[in-house]
PDB file of C-alpha atoms in Angstrom:
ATOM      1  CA  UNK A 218      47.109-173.974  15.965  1.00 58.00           C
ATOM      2  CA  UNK A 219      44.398-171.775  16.986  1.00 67.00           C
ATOM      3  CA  UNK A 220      44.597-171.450  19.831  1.00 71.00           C
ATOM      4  CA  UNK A 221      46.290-167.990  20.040  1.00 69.00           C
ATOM      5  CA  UNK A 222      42.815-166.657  19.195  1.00 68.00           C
ATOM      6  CA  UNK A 223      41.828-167.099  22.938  1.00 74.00           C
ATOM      7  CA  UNK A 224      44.923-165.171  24.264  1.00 79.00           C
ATOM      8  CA  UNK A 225      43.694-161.084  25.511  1.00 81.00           C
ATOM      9  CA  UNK A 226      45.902-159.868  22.233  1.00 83.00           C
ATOM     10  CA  UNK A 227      43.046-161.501  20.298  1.00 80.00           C
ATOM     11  CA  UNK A 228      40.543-161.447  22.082  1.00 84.00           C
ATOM     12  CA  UNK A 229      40.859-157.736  22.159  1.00 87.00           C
ATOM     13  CA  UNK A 230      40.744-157.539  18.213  1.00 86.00           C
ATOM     14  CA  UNK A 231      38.211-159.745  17.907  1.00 86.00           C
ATOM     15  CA  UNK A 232      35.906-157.759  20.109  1.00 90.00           C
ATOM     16  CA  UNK A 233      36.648-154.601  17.849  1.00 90.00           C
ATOM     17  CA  UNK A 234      35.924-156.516  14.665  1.00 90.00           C
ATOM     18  CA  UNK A 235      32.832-157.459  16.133  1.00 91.00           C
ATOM     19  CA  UNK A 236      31.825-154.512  17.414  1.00 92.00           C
ATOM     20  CA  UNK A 237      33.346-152.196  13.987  1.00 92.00           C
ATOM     21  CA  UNK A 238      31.226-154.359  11.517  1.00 92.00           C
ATOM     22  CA  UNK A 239      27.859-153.610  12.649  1.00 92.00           C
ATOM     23  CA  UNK A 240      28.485-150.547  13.453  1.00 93.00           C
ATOM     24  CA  UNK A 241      29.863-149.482   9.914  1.00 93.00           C
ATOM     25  CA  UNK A 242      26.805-151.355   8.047  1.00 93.00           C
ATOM     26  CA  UNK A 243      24.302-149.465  10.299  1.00 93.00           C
ATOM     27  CA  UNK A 244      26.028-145.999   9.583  1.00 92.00           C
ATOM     28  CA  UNK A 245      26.116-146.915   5.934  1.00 89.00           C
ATOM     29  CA  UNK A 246      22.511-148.359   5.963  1.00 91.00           C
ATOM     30  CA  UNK A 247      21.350-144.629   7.664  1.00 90.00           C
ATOM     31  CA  UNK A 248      23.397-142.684   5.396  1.00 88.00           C
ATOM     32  CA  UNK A 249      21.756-144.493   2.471  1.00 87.00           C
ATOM     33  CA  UNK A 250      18.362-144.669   4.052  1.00 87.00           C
ATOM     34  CA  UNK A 251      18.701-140.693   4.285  1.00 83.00           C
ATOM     35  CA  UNK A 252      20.247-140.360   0.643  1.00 83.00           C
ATOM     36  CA  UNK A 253      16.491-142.058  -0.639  1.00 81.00           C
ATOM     37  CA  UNK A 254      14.599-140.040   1.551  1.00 79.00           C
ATOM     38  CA  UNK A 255      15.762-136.759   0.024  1.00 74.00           C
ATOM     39  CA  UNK A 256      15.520-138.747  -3.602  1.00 75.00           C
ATOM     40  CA  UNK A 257      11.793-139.105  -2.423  1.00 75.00           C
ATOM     41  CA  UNK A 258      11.483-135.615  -1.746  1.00 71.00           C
ATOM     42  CA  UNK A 259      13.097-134.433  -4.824  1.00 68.00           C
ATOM     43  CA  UNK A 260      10.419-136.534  -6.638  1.00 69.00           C
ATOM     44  CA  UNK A 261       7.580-135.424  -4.057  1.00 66.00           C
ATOM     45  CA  UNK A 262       8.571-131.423  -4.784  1.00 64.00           C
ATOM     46  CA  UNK A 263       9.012-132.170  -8.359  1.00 61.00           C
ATOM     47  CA  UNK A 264       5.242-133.578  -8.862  1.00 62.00           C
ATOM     48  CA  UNK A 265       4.158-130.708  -6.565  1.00 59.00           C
ATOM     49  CA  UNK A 266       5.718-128.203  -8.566  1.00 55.00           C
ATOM     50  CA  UNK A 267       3.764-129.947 -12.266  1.00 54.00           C
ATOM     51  CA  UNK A 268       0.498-130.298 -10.636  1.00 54.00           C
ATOM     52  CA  UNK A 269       0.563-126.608  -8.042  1.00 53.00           C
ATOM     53  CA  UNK A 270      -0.041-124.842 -11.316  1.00 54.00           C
ATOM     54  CA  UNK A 271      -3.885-127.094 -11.848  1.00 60.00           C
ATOM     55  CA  UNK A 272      -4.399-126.622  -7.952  1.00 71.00           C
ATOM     56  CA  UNK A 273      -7.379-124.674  -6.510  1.00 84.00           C
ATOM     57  CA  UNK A 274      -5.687-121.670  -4.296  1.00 85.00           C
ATOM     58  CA  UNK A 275      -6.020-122.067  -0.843  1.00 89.00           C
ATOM     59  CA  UNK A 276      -6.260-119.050   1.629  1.00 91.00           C
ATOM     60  CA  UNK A 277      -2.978-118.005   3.202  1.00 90.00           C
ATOM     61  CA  UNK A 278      -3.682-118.267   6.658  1.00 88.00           C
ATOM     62  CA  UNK A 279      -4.744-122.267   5.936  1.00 89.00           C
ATOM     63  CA  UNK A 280      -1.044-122.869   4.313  1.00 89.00           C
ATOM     64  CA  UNK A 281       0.754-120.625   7.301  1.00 88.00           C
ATOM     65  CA  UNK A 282       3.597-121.974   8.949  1.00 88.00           C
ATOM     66  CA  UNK A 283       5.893-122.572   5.575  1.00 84.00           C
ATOM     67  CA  UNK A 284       7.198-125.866   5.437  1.00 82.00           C
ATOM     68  CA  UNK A 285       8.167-128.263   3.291  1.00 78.00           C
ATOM     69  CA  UNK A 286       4.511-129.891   2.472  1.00 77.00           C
ATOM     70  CA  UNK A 287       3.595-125.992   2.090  1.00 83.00           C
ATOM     71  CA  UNK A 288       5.968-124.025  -0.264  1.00 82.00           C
ATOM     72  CA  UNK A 289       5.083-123.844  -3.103  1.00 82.00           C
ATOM     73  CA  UNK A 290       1.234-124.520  -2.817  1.00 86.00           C
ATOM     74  CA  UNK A 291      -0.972-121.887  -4.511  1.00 90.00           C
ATOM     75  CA  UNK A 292      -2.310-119.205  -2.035  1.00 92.00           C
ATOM     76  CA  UNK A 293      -4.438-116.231  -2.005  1.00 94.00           C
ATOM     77  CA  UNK A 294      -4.794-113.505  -0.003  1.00 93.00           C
ATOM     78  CA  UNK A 295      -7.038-110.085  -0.085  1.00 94.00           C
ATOM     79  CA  UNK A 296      -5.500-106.410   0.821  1.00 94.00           C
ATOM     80  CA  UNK A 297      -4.150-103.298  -0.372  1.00 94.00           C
ATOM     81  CA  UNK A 298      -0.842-102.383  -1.828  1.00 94.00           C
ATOM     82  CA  UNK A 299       1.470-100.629   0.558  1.00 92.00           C
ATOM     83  CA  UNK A 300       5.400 -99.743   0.195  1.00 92.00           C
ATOM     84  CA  UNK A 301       7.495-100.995  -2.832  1.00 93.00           C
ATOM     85  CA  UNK A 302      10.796-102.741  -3.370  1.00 93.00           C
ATOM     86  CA  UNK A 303      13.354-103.898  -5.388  1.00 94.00           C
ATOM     87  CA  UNK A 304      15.441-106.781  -5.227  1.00 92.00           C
ATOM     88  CA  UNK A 305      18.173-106.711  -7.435  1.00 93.00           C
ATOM     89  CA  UNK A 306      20.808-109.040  -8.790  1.00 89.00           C
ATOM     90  CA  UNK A 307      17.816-111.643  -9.485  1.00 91.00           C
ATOM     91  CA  UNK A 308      18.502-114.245 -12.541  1.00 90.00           C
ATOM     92  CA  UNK A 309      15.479-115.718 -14.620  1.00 90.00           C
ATOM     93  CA  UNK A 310      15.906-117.415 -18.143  1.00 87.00           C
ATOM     94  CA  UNK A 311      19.700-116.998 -17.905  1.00 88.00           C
ATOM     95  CA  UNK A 312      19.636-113.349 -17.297  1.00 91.00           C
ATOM     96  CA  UNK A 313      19.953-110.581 -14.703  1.00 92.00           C
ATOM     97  CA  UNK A 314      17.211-108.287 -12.810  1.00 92.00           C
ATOM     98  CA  UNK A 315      15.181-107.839 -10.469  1.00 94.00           C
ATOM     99  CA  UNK A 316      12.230-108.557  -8.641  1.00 94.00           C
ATOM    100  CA  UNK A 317       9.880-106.017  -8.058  1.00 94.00           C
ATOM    101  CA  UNK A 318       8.315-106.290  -4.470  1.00 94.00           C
ATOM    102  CA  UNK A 319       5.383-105.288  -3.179  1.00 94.00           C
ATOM    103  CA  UNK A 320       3.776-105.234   0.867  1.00 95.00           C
ATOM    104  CA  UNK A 321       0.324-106.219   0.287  1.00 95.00           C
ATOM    105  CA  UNK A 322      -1.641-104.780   3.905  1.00 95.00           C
ATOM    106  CA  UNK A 323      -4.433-107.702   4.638  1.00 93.00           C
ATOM    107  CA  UNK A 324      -6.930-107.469   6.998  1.00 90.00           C
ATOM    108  CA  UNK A 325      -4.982-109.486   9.464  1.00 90.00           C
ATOM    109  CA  UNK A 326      -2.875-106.323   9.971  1.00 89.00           C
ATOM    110  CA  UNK A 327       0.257-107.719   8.635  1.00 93.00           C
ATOM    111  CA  UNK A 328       1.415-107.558   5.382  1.00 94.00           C
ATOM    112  CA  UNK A 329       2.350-109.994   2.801  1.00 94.00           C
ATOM    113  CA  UNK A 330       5.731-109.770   0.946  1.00 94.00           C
ATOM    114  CA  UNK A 331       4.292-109.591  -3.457  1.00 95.00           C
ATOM    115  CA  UNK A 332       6.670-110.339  -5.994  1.00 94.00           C
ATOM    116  CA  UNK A 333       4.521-108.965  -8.609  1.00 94.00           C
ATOM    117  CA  UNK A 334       7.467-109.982 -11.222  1.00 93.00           C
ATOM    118  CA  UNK A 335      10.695-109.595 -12.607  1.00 94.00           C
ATOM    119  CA  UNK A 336      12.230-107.262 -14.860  1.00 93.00           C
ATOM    120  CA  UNK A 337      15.800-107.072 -16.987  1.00 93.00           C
ATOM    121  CA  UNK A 338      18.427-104.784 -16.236  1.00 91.00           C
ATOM    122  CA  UNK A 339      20.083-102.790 -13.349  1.00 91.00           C
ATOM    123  CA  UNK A 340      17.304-102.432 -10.609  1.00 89.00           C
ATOM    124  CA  UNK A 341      15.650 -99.394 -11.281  1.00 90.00           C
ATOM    125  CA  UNK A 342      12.345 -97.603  -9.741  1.00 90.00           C
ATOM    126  CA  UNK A 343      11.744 -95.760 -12.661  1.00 89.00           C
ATOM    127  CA  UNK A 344      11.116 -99.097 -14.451  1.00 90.00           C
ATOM    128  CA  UNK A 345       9.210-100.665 -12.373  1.00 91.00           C
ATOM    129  CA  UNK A 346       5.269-100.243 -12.729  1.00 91.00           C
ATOM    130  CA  UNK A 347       2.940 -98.946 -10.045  1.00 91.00           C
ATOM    131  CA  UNK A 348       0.765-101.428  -8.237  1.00 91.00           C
ATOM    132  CA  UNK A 349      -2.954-101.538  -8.000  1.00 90.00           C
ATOM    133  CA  UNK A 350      -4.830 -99.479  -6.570  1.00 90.00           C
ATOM    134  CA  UNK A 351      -7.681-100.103  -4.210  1.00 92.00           C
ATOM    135  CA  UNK A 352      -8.789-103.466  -2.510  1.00 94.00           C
ATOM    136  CA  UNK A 353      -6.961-106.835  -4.499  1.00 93.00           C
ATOM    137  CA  UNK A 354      -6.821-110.147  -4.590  1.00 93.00           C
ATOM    138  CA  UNK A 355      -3.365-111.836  -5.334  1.00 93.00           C
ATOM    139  CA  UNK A 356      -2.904-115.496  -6.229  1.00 93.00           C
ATOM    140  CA  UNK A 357       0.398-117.451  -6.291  1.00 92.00           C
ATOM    141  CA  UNK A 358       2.784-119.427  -4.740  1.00 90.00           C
ATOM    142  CA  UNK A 359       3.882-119.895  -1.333  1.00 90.00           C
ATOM    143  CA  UNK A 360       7.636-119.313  -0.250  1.00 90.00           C
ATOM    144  CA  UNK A 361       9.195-119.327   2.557  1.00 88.00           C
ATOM    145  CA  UNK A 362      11.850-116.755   3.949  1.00 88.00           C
ATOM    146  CA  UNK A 363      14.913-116.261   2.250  1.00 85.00           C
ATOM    147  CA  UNK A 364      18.072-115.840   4.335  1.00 80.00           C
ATOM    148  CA  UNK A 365      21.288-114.702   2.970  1.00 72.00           C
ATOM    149  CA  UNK A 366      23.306-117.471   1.354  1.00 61.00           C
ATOM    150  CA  UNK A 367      19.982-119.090   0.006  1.00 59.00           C
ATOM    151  CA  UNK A 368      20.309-120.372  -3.959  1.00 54.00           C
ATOM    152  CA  UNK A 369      20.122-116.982  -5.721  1.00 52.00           C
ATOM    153  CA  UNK A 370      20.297-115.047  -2.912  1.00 57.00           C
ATOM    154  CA  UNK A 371      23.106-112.603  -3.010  1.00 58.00           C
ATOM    155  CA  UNK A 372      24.551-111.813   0.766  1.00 54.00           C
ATOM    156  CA  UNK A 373      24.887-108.191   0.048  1.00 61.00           C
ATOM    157  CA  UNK A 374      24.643-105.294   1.690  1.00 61.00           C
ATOM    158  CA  UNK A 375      24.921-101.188   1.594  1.00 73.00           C
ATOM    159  CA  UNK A 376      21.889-101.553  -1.033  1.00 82.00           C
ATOM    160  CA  UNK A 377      19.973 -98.018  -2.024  1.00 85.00           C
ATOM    161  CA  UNK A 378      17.405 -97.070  -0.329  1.00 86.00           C
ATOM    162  CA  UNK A 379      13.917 -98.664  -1.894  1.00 88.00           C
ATOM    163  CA  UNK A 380      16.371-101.861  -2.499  1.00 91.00           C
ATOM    164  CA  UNK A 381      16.498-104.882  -0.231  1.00 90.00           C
ATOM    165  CA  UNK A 382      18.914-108.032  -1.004  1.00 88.00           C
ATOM    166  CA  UNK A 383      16.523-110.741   0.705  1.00 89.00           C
ATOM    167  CA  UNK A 384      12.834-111.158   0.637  1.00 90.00           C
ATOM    168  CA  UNK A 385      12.519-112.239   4.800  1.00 88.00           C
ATOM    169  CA  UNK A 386      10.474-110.954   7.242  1.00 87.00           C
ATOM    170  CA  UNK A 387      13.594-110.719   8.993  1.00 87.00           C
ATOM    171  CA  UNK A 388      15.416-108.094   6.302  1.00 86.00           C
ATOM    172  CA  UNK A 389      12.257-105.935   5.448  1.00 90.00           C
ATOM    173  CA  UNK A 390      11.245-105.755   9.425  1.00 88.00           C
ATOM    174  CA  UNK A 391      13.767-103.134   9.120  1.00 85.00           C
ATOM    175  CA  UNK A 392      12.147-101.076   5.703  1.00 89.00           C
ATOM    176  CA  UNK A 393       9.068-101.219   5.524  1.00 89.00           C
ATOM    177  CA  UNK A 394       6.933 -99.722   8.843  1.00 88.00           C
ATOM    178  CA  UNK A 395       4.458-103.409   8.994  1.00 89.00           C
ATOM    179  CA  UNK A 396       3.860-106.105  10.840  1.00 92.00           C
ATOM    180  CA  UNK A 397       4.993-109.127   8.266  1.00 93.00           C
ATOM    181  CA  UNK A 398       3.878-112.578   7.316  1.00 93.00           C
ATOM    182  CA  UNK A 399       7.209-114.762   7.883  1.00 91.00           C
ATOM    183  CA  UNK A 400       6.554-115.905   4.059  1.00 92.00           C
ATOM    184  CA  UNK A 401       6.257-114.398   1.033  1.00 93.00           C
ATOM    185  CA  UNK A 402       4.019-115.164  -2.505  1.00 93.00           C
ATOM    186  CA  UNK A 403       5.215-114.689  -6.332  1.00 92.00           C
ATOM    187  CA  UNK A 404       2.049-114.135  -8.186  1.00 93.00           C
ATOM    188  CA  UNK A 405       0.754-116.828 -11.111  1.00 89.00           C
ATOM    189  CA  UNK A 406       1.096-113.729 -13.623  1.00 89.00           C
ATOM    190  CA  UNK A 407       2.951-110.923 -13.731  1.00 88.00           C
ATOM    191  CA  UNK A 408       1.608-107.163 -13.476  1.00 84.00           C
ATOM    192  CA  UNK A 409       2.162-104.508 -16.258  1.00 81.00           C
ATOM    193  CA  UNK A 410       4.510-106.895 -18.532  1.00 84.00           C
ATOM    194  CA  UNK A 411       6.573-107.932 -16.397  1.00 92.00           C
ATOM    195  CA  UNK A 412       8.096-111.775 -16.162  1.00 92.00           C
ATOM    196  CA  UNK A 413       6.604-113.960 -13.092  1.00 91.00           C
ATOM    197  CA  UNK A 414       8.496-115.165 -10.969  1.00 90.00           C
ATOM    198  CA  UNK A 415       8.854-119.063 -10.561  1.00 88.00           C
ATOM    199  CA  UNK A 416       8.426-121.050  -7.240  1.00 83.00           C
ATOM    200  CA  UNK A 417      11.418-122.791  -5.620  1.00 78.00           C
ATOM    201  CA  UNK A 418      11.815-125.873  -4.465  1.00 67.00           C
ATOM    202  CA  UNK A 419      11.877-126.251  -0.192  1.00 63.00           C
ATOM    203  CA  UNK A 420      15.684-126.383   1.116  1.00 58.00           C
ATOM    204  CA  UNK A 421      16.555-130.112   1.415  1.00 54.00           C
ATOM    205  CA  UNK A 422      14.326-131.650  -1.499  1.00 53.00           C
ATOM    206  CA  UNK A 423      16.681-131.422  -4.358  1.00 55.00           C
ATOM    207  CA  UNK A 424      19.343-133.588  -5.250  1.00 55.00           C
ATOM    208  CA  UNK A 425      21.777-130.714  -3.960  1.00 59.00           C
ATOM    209  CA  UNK A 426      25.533-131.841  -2.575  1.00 63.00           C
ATOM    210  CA  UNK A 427      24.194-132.780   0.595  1.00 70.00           C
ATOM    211  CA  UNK A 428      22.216-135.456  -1.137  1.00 73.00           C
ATOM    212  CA  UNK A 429      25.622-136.769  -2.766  1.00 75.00           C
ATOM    213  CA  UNK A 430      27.268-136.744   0.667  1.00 81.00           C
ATOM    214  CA  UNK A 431      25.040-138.817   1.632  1.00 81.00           C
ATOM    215  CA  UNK A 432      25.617-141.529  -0.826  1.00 84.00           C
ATOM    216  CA  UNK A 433      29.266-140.484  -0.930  1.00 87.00           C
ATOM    217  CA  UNK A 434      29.334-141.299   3.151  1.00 87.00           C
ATOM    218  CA  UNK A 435      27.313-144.691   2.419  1.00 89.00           C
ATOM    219  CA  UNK A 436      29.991-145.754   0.402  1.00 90.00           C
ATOM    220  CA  UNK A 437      32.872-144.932   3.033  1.00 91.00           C
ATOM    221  CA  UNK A 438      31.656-146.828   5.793  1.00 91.00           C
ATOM    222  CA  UNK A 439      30.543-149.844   3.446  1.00 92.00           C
ATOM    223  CA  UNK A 440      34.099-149.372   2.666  1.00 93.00           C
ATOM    224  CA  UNK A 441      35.243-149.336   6.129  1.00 92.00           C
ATOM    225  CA  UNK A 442      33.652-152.141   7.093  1.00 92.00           C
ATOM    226  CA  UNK A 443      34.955-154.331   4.408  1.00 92.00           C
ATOM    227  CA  UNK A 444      38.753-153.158   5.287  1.00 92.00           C
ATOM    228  CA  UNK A 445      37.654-154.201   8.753  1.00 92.00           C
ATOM    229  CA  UNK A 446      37.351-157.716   7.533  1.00 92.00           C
ATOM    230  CA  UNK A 447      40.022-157.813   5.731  1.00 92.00           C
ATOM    231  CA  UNK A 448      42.682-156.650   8.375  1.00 91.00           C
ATOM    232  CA  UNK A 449      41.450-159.273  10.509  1.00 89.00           C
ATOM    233  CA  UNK A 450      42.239-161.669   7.775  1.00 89.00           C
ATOM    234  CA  UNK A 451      45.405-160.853   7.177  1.00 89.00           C
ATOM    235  CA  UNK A 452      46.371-160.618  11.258  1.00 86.00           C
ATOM    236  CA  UNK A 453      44.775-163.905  11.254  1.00 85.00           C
ATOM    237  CA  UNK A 454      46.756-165.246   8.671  1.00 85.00           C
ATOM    238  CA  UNK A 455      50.392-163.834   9.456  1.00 84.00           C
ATOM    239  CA  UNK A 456      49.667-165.226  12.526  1.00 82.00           C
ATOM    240  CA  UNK A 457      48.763-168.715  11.440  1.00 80.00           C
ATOM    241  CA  UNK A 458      51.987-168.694   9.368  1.00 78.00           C
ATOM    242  CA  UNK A 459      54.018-167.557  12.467  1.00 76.00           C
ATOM    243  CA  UNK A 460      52.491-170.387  14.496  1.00 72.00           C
ATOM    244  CA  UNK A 461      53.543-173.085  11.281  1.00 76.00           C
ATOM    245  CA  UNK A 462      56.598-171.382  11.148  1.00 68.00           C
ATOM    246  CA  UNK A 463      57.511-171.911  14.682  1.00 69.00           C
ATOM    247  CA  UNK A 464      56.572-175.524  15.065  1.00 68.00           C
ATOM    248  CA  UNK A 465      58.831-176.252  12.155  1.00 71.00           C
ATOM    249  CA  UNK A 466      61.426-174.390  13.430  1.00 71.00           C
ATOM    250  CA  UNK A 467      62.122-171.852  11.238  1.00 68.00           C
ATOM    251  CA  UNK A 468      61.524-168.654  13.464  1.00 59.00           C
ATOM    252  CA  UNK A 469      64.850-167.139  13.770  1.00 62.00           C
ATOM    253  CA  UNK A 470      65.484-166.991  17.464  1.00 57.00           C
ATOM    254  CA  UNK A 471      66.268-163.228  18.804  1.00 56.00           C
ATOM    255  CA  UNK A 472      70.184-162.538  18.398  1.00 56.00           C
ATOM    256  CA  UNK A 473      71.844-161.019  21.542  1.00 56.00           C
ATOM    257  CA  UNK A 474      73.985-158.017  21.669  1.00 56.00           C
ATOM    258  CA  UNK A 475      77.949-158.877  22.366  1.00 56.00           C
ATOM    259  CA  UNK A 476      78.052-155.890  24.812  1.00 57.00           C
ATOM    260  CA  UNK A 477      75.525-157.431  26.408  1.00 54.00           C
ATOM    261  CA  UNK A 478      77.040-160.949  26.490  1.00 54.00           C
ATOM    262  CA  UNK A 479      80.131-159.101  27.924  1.00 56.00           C
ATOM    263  CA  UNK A 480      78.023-157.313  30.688  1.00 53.00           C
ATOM    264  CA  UNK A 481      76.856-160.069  31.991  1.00 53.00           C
ATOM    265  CA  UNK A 482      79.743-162.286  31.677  1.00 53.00           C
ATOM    266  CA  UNK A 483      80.763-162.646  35.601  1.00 56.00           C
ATOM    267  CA  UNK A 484      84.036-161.137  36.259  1.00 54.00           C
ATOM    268  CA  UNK A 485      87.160-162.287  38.143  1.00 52.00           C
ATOM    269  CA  UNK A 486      89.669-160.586  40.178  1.00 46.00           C
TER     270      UNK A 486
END
């Protein structure tokens, strides 16, 4: 009776089932395995971000390239106060502001993107305090670039002069007349009564909708590879029941068309 399972028909589904199977478990397994790595670094970033605050500051050369073991690890760095900023349309504690920026020149020669703190309201020089003067020493966190699109980051442009949308070496290139650090630092405390700033979490540690995809796509090919079993069950068993049904008899055989009949019907003259 089952013998029709060596015929090519079969042999050709077979060969896809047992080629589809695997393949859907390992996509699913990957797709899961990469769902619980980002959980890991969500948890990783999370116990960074509690015990960064109880951290001794490292110096910001040690902590340069920004990554993902890096942002938002305690820094400091040593300079003068150059050019300021403002970065408006900033939100902190369910409000609107800004950030007030400042280039702090180091040694190095570059200089090193401040945010010295936020402040309420429409972005406005007039409100925002002065910066030190003379030599300083700034401690905070680490950040990496922002690029437009970022969480919180506004993809604006036409700003007023003094205003910049994104705090990126490759936006205030064009401002300020430095050499800049591709990172930037929001200080521990706040200058002249203004609000810090809080660190971010690194893009890809949070349990963002990327995350979700990923468990969303685990499920789909877990799926997939349980609708590939069960189409070959059912092929299997409509044809097992053809099979019984033609031993016994009971497959209609196929009706021929009368024109047909009558076509091939010799003729006589």
């Amino acid at each position: 009776m089952y013998r029709f399972l060596l015929t090519p028909r079969w042999w050709g589904i077979n060969v896809f089932v047992l080629l589809a199977i695997p393949f859907c478990i390992f996509m699913g397994s990957w797709q899961l395995s990469r769902f619980e790595g980002r959980v890991q670094e969500h948890r990783a970033s999370t116990a960074q971000a509690a015990s960064d605050g109880r951290e001794q500051a490292r110096p910001l050369a040690r902590m340069l390239p920004v990554d993902k073991s890096t942002s938002g690890r305690r820094v400091t760095a040593s300079g003068r106060y150059g050019e300021q900023l403002l970065v408006p349309g900033r939100e902190l504690d369910g409000r609107t502001g800004f950030y007030v920026l400042t280039l702090l020149r180091t040694d190095s020669g570059r200089a090193l993107p401040v945010v010295r703190g936020w402040l309420p309201g429409r972005a406005d020089p007039a409100k925002a305090p002065a910066p030190p003067a003379g030599e300083v020493t700034v401690t905070g966190a680490l950040q990496a670039s922002e690029t437009p699109g970022d969480d919180g980051v506004p993809a604006q442009g036409g700003l007023p002069a003094g205003q910049t949308g994104v705090i990126g070496s490759a936006s205030l290139v064009n401002l300020v007349p430095y050499r800049l650090y591709d990172a930037w630092v929001t200080l521990d405390r706040a200058d002249a009564g203004m609000k810090a700033v809080p660190a971010t979490a690194p893009d890809g540690t949070g349990l963002d909708l990327k995350a979700f995809q990923n468990l969303g796509y685990t499920g789909e090919w877990f799926v997939f590879a349980g609708f590939v079993v069960f189409m070959w069950f059912r092929l299997l068993r409509r044809e097992v029941e053809f099979q019984r049904d033609a031993a016994l008899g009971l497959v209609p055989e196929p009706q021929q068309d009368p024109e047909q009949d009558d076509a091939s019907a010799p003729t006589t003259v």
